[in-house]
Amino acid sequence: KEALIHACYSRRLGPANQKRLAMLDAAERRAGDGVPSLEEIIRAFIEPFLRDFMGKPFVALMGRMIVEPGDFAQRLLAAQMGEIARRFSAAMRRALPGLPEEDMYWRMFFAVGVLAHTLAKSQLVEVVSQGRCKPGDIDAVVKRIVTFLCAGLRAETGGHA
């Protein structure tokens, strides 16, 4: 059973994660000796998932695995997302050199939450906005999420109690 679930995740997440890495690689090449913009890094992180999974049934399975108790779900997610976490956290550290590492990880965690919520509950914004917000317009959704996340990632760090 676990091997079947692992294969299902690999088949779905593998291509999306490869697109993420390809977009990050392209941003890093364009930057040359510099650092890609935070906007390019965040776009590379979220856009492939939105394009591949928005409105698809696989999102429910991903959500179930995230909240599933036990080691299997954690091992599965770590296997699928380990390289993504390493590459994107390194890119974000370069793009946000003054941000304390602990804050960077918390903000990445929140960014994943924004992506997951958008994938899982995008219809809700259309209902609440009485049709003014269109989750099917992936380009607009990507732009809004990139703007929102970059503002949060760049926010000043306050005193933490």
PDB file of C-alpha atoms in Angstrom:
ATOM      1  CA  LYS A   1       0.000   0.000   0.000  1.00  0.00           C
ATOM      2  CA  GLU A   2       2.774   2.423   0.928  1.00  0.00           C
ATOM      3  CA  ALA A   3       4.652   1.678  -2.298  1.00  0.00           C
ATOM      4  CA  LEU A   4       1.511   2.417  -4.323  1.00  0.00           C
ATOM      5  CA  ILE A   5       0.984   5.739  -2.548  1.00  0.00           C
ATOM      6  CA  HIS A   6       4.662   6.616  -3.008  1.00  0.00           C
ATOM      7  CA  ALA A   7       4.428   5.840  -6.734  1.00  0.00           C
ATOM      8  CA  CYS A   8       1.285   7.968  -7.078  1.00  0.00           C
ATOM      9  CA  TYR A   9       2.981  10.923  -5.405  1.00  0.00           C
ATOM     10  CA  SER A  10       6.151  10.521  -7.458  1.00  0.00           C
ATOM     11  CA  ARG A  11       4.172  10.414 -10.694  1.00  0.00           C
ATOM     12  CA  ARG A  12       2.252  13.590  -9.852  1.00  0.00           C
ATOM     13  CA  LEU A  13       4.719  15.644  -7.843  1.00  0.00           C
ATOM     14  CA  GLY A  14       7.852  14.701  -9.752  1.00  0.00           C
ATOM     15  CA  PRO A  15       7.007  16.614 -12.951  1.00  0.00           C
ATOM     16  CA  ALA A  16       5.733  19.665 -11.043  1.00  0.00           C
ATOM     17  CA  ASN A  17       8.868  19.733  -8.903  1.00  0.00           C
ATOM     18  CA  GLN A  18      11.060  19.417 -12.005  1.00  0.00           C
ATOM     19  CA  LYS A  19       9.263  22.451 -13.464  1.00  0.00           C
ATOM     20  CA  ARG A  20       9.895  24.313 -10.220  1.00  0.00           C
ATOM     21  CA  LEU A  21      13.605  23.531 -10.354  1.00  0.00           C
ATOM     22  CA  ALA A  22      13.822  24.391 -14.060  1.00  0.00           C
ATOM     23  CA  MET A  23      12.228  27.796 -13.401  1.00  0.00           C
ATOM     24  CA  LEU A  24      14.605  28.407 -10.484  1.00  0.00           C
ATOM     25  CA  ASP A  25      17.598  27.331 -12.608  1.00  0.00           C
ATOM     26  CA  ALA A  26      16.513  29.745 -15.364  1.00  0.00           C
ATOM     27  CA  ALA A  27      16.142  32.605 -12.867  1.00  0.00           C
ATOM     28  CA  GLU A  28      19.601  31.879 -11.456  1.00  0.00           C
ATOM     29  CA  ARG A  29      21.120  31.793 -14.975  1.00  0.00           C
ATOM     30  CA  ARG A  30      19.492  35.133 -15.808  1.00  0.00           C
ATOM     31  CA  ALA A  31      20.911  36.616 -12.600  1.00  0.00           C
ATOM     32  CA  GLY A  32      24.438  35.521 -13.541  1.00  0.00           C
ATOM     33  CA  ASP A  33      26.724  36.436 -10.655  1.00  0.00           C
ATOM     34  CA  GLY A  34      23.847  38.240  -8.953  1.00  0.00           C
ATOM     35  CA  VAL A  35      20.804  36.970  -7.120  1.00  0.00           C
ATOM     36  CA  PRO A  36      17.444  36.271  -8.768  1.00  0.00           C
ATOM     37  CA  SER A  37      14.659  38.537  -7.621  1.00  0.00           C
ATOM     38  CA  LEU A  38      12.494  37.268  -4.801  1.00  0.00           C
ATOM     39  CA  GLU A  39       9.544  37.509  -7.207  1.00  0.00           C
ATOM     40  CA  GLU A  40      11.213  35.077  -9.625  1.00  0.00           C
ATOM     41  CA  ILE A  41      12.014  32.661  -6.823  1.00  0.00           C
ATOM     42  CA  ILE A  42       8.467  32.701  -5.456  1.00  0.00           C
ATOM     43  CA  ARG A  43       6.972  32.402  -8.939  1.00  0.00           C
ATOM     44  CA  ALA A  44       9.125  29.328  -9.575  1.00  0.00           C
ATOM     45  CA  PHE A  45       7.948  27.873  -6.278  1.00  0.00           C
ATOM     46  CA  ILE A  46       4.198  28.350  -6.751  1.00  0.00           C
ATOM     47  CA  GLU A  47       3.384  28.564 -10.461  1.00  0.00           C
ATOM     48  CA  PRO A  48       4.030  24.942 -11.492  1.00  0.00           C
ATOM     49  CA  PHE A  49       1.850  23.643  -8.658  1.00  0.00           C
ATOM     50  CA  LEU A  50      -0.974  26.049  -9.465  1.00  0.00           C
ATOM     51  CA  ARG A  51      -0.855  25.186 -13.165  1.00  0.00           C
ATOM     52  CA  ASP A  52      -0.621  21.429 -12.591  1.00  0.00           C
ATOM     53  CA  PHE A  53      -2.959  20.971  -9.639  1.00  0.00           C
ATOM     54  CA  MET A  54      -5.501  23.822  -9.380  1.00  0.00           C
ATOM     55  CA  GLY A  55      -8.957  22.250  -9.383  1.00  0.00           C
ATOM     56  CA  LYS A  56      -7.614  18.694  -9.681  1.00  0.00           C
ATOM     57  CA  PRO A  57      -8.677  15.783  -7.412  1.00  0.00           C
ATOM     58  CA  PHE A  58      -5.045  15.052  -6.497  1.00  0.00           C
ATOM     59  CA  VAL A  59      -5.108  18.139  -4.253  1.00  0.00           C
ATOM     60  CA  ALA A  60      -7.443  16.339  -1.835  1.00  0.00           C
ATOM     61  CA  LEU A  61      -5.001  13.431  -1.603  1.00  0.00           C
ATOM     62  CA  MET A  62      -2.108  15.826  -0.953  1.00  0.00           C
ATOM     63  CA  GLY A  63      -4.097  17.533   1.782  1.00  0.00           C
ATOM     64  CA  ARG A  64      -4.933  14.221   3.383  1.00  0.00           C
ATOM     65  CA  MET A  65      -1.278  13.223   3.484  1.00  0.00           C
ATOM     66  CA  ILE A  66      -0.264  16.526   5.043  1.00  0.00           C
ATOM     67  CA  VAL A  67      -2.630  16.048   7.982  1.00  0.00           C
ATOM     68  CA  GLU A  68      -2.178  12.270   8.223  1.00  0.00           C
ATOM     69  CA  PRO A  69      -0.558  11.260  11.498  1.00  0.00           C
ATOM     70  CA  GLY A  70       2.444   8.971  11.541  1.00  0.00           C
ATOM     71  CA  ASP A  71       5.886   8.614  10.075  1.00  0.00           C
ATOM     72  CA  PHE A  72       4.885   7.400   6.613  1.00  0.00           C
ATOM     73  CA  ALA A  73       3.313  10.702   5.550  1.00  0.00           C
ATOM     74  CA  GLN A  74       6.306  12.662   6.859  1.00  0.00           C
ATOM     75  CA  ARG A  75       8.794  10.367   5.082  1.00  0.00           C
ATOM     76  CA  LEU A  76       6.815  10.576   1.859  1.00  0.00           C
ATOM     77  CA  LEU A  77       6.662  14.362   1.908  1.00  0.00           C
ATOM     78  CA  ALA A  78      10.342  14.615   2.832  1.00  0.00           C
ATOM     79  CA  ALA A  79      11.281  12.323  -0.070  1.00  0.00           C
ATOM     80  CA  GLN A  80       9.213  14.352  -2.544  1.00  0.00           C
ATOM     81  CA  MET A  81      10.072  17.807  -1.242  1.00  0.00           C
ATOM     82  CA  GLY A  82      13.597  17.542   0.200  1.00  0.00           C
ATOM     83  CA  GLU A  83      15.434  18.913  -2.827  1.00  0.00           C
ATOM     84  CA  ILE A  84      12.787  21.587  -3.334  1.00  0.00           C
ATOM     85  CA  ALA A  85      13.170  22.741   0.279  1.00  0.00           C
ATOM     86  CA  ARG A  86      16.972  22.824   0.005  1.00  0.00           C
ATOM     87  CA  ARG A  87      17.117  24.700  -3.292  1.00  0.00           C
ATOM     88  CA  PHE A  88      14.401  27.229  -2.539  1.00  0.00           C
ATOM     89  CA  SER A  89      15.547  27.948   1.019  1.00  0.00           C
ATOM     90  CA  ALA A  90      19.076  28.581  -0.306  1.00  0.00           C
ATOM     91  CA  ALA A  91      17.724  30.907  -3.013  1.00  0.00           C
ATOM     92  CA  MET A  92      15.581  32.780  -0.503  1.00  0.00           C
ATOM     93  CA  ARG A  93      18.506  33.169   1.896  1.00  0.00           C
ATOM     94  CA  ARG A  94      20.485  34.793  -0.945  1.00  0.00           C
ATOM     95  CA  ALA A  95      17.553  37.029  -1.902  1.00  0.00           C
ATOM     96  CA  LEU A  96      16.874  38.019   1.723  1.00  0.00           C
ATOM     97  CA  PRO A  97      20.350  38.159   3.292  1.00  0.00           C
ATOM     98  CA  GLY A  98      19.311  40.146   6.368  1.00  0.00           C
ATOM     99  CA  LEU A  99      16.425  37.867   7.330  1.00  0.00           C
ATOM    100  CA  PRO A 100      17.203  35.634  10.309  1.00  0.00           C
ATOM    101  CA  GLU A 101      17.211  31.966   9.333  1.00  0.00           C
ATOM    102  CA  GLU A 102      14.464  31.053  11.799  1.00  0.00           C
ATOM    103  CA  ASP A 103      12.192  33.749  10.352  1.00  0.00           C
ATOM    104  CA  MET A 104      12.977  32.574   6.819  1.00  0.00           C
ATOM    105  CA  TYR A 105      11.842  29.039   7.642  1.00  0.00           C
ATOM    106  CA  TRP A 106       8.673  30.267   9.314  1.00  0.00           C
ATOM    107  CA  ARG A 107       7.882  32.459   6.323  1.00  0.00           C
ATOM    108  CA  MET A 108       8.516  29.569   3.920  1.00  0.00           C
ATOM    109  CA  PHE A 109       6.158  27.473   6.026  1.00  0.00           C
ATOM    110  CA  PHE A 110       3.508  30.197   5.744  1.00  0.00           C
ATOM    111  CA  ALA A 111       4.111  30.417   1.975  1.00  0.00           C
ATOM    112  CA  VAL A 112       3.443  26.692   1.650  1.00  0.00           C
ATOM    113  CA  GLY A 113       0.225  27.250   3.605  1.00  0.00           C
ATOM    114  CA  VAL A 114      -0.908  29.970   1.201  1.00  0.00           C
ATOM    115  CA  LEU A 115      -0.209  27.675  -1.750  1.00  0.00           C
ATOM    116  CA  ALA A 116      -1.955  24.698  -0.137  1.00  0.00           C
ATOM    117  CA  HIS A 117      -5.012  26.738   0.860  1.00  0.00           C
ATOM    118  CA  THR A 118      -5.272  28.244  -2.614  1.00  0.00           C
ATOM    119  CA  LEU A 119      -5.091  24.811  -4.209  1.00  0.00           C
ATOM    120  CA  ALA A 120      -7.561  23.244  -1.795  1.00  0.00           C
ATOM    121  CA  LYS A 121     -10.118  26.012  -1.393  1.00  0.00           C
ATOM    122  CA  SER A 122      -9.837  28.303  -4.409  1.00  0.00           C
ATOM    123  CA  GLN A 123     -13.590  28.070  -5.088  1.00  0.00           C
ATOM    124  CA  LEU A 124     -14.236  29.751  -1.750  1.00  0.00           C
ATOM    125  CA  VAL A 125     -12.818  33.099  -2.901  1.00  0.00           C
ATOM    126  CA  GLU A 126     -15.160  33.074  -5.893  1.00  0.00           C
ATOM    127  CA  VAL A 127     -18.158  32.469  -3.621  1.00  0.00           C
ATOM    128  CA  VAL A 128     -17.127  35.031  -0.987  1.00  0.00           C
ATOM    129  CA  SER A 129     -16.332  37.658  -3.642  1.00  0.00           C
ATOM    130  CA  GLN A 130     -19.663  36.985  -5.372  1.00  0.00           C
ATOM    131  CA  GLY A 131     -17.859  36.066  -8.569  1.00  0.00           C
ATOM    132  CA  ARG A 132     -15.453  39.017  -8.673  1.00  0.00           C
ATOM    133  CA  CYS A 133     -12.435  36.776  -7.994  1.00  0.00           C
ATOM    134  CA  LYS A 134     -11.793  34.100 -10.627  1.00  0.00           C
ATOM    135  CA  PRO A 135      -9.557  31.271  -9.396  1.00  0.00           C
ATOM    136  CA  GLY A 136      -9.537  29.803 -12.906  1.00  0.00           C
ATOM    137  CA  ASP A 137      -7.414  32.734 -14.113  1.00  0.00           C
ATOM    138  CA  ILE A 138      -4.112  31.135 -13.088  1.00  0.00           C
ATOM    139  CA  ASP A 139      -2.007  34.057 -14.361  1.00  0.00           C
ATOM    140  CA  ALA A 140      -3.896  36.484 -12.095  1.00  0.00           C
ATOM    141  CA  VAL A 141      -3.746  34.094  -9.136  1.00  0.00           C
ATOM    142  CA  VAL A 142       0.022  33.675  -9.578  1.00  0.00           C
ATOM    143  CA  LYS A 143       0.561  37.457  -9.714  1.00  0.00           C
ATOM    144  CA  ARG A 144      -1.505  38.013  -6.579  1.00  0.00           C
ATOM    145  CA  ILE A 145       0.189  35.270  -4.592  1.00  0.00           C
ATOM    146  CA  VAL A 146       3.667  36.404  -5.660  1.00  0.00           C
ATOM    147  CA  THR A 147       2.872  39.977  -4.594  1.00  0.00           C
ATOM    148  CA  PHE A 148       1.393  38.848  -1.272  1.00  0.00           C
ATOM    149  CA  LEU A 149       4.155  36.404  -0.389  1.00  0.00           C
ATOM    150  CA  CYS A 150       6.998  38.736  -1.343  1.00  0.00           C
ATOM    151  CA  ALA A 151       5.543  41.455   0.884  1.00  0.00           C
ATOM    152  CA  GLY A 152       5.378  39.001   3.786  1.00  0.00           C
ATOM    153  CA  LEU A 153       8.839  37.627   3.127  1.00  0.00           C
ATOM    154  CA  ARG A 154      10.281  41.147   3.045  1.00  0.00           C
ATOM    155  CA  ALA A 155       8.413  42.359   6.132  1.00  0.00           C
ATOM    156  CA  GLU A 156      10.459  43.614   9.049  1.00  0.00           C
ATOM    157  CA  THR A 157      11.125  41.137  11.772  1.00  0.00           C
ATOM    158  CA  GLY A 158       9.511  42.249  14.980  1.00  0.00           C
ATOM    159  CA  GLY A 159      10.387  41.258  18.477  1.00  0.00           C
ATOM    160  CA  HIS A 160       9.261  37.718  19.154  1.00  0.00           C
ATOM    161  CA  ALA A 161       7.937  36.894  22.573  1.00  0.00           C
TER     162      ALA A 161
END
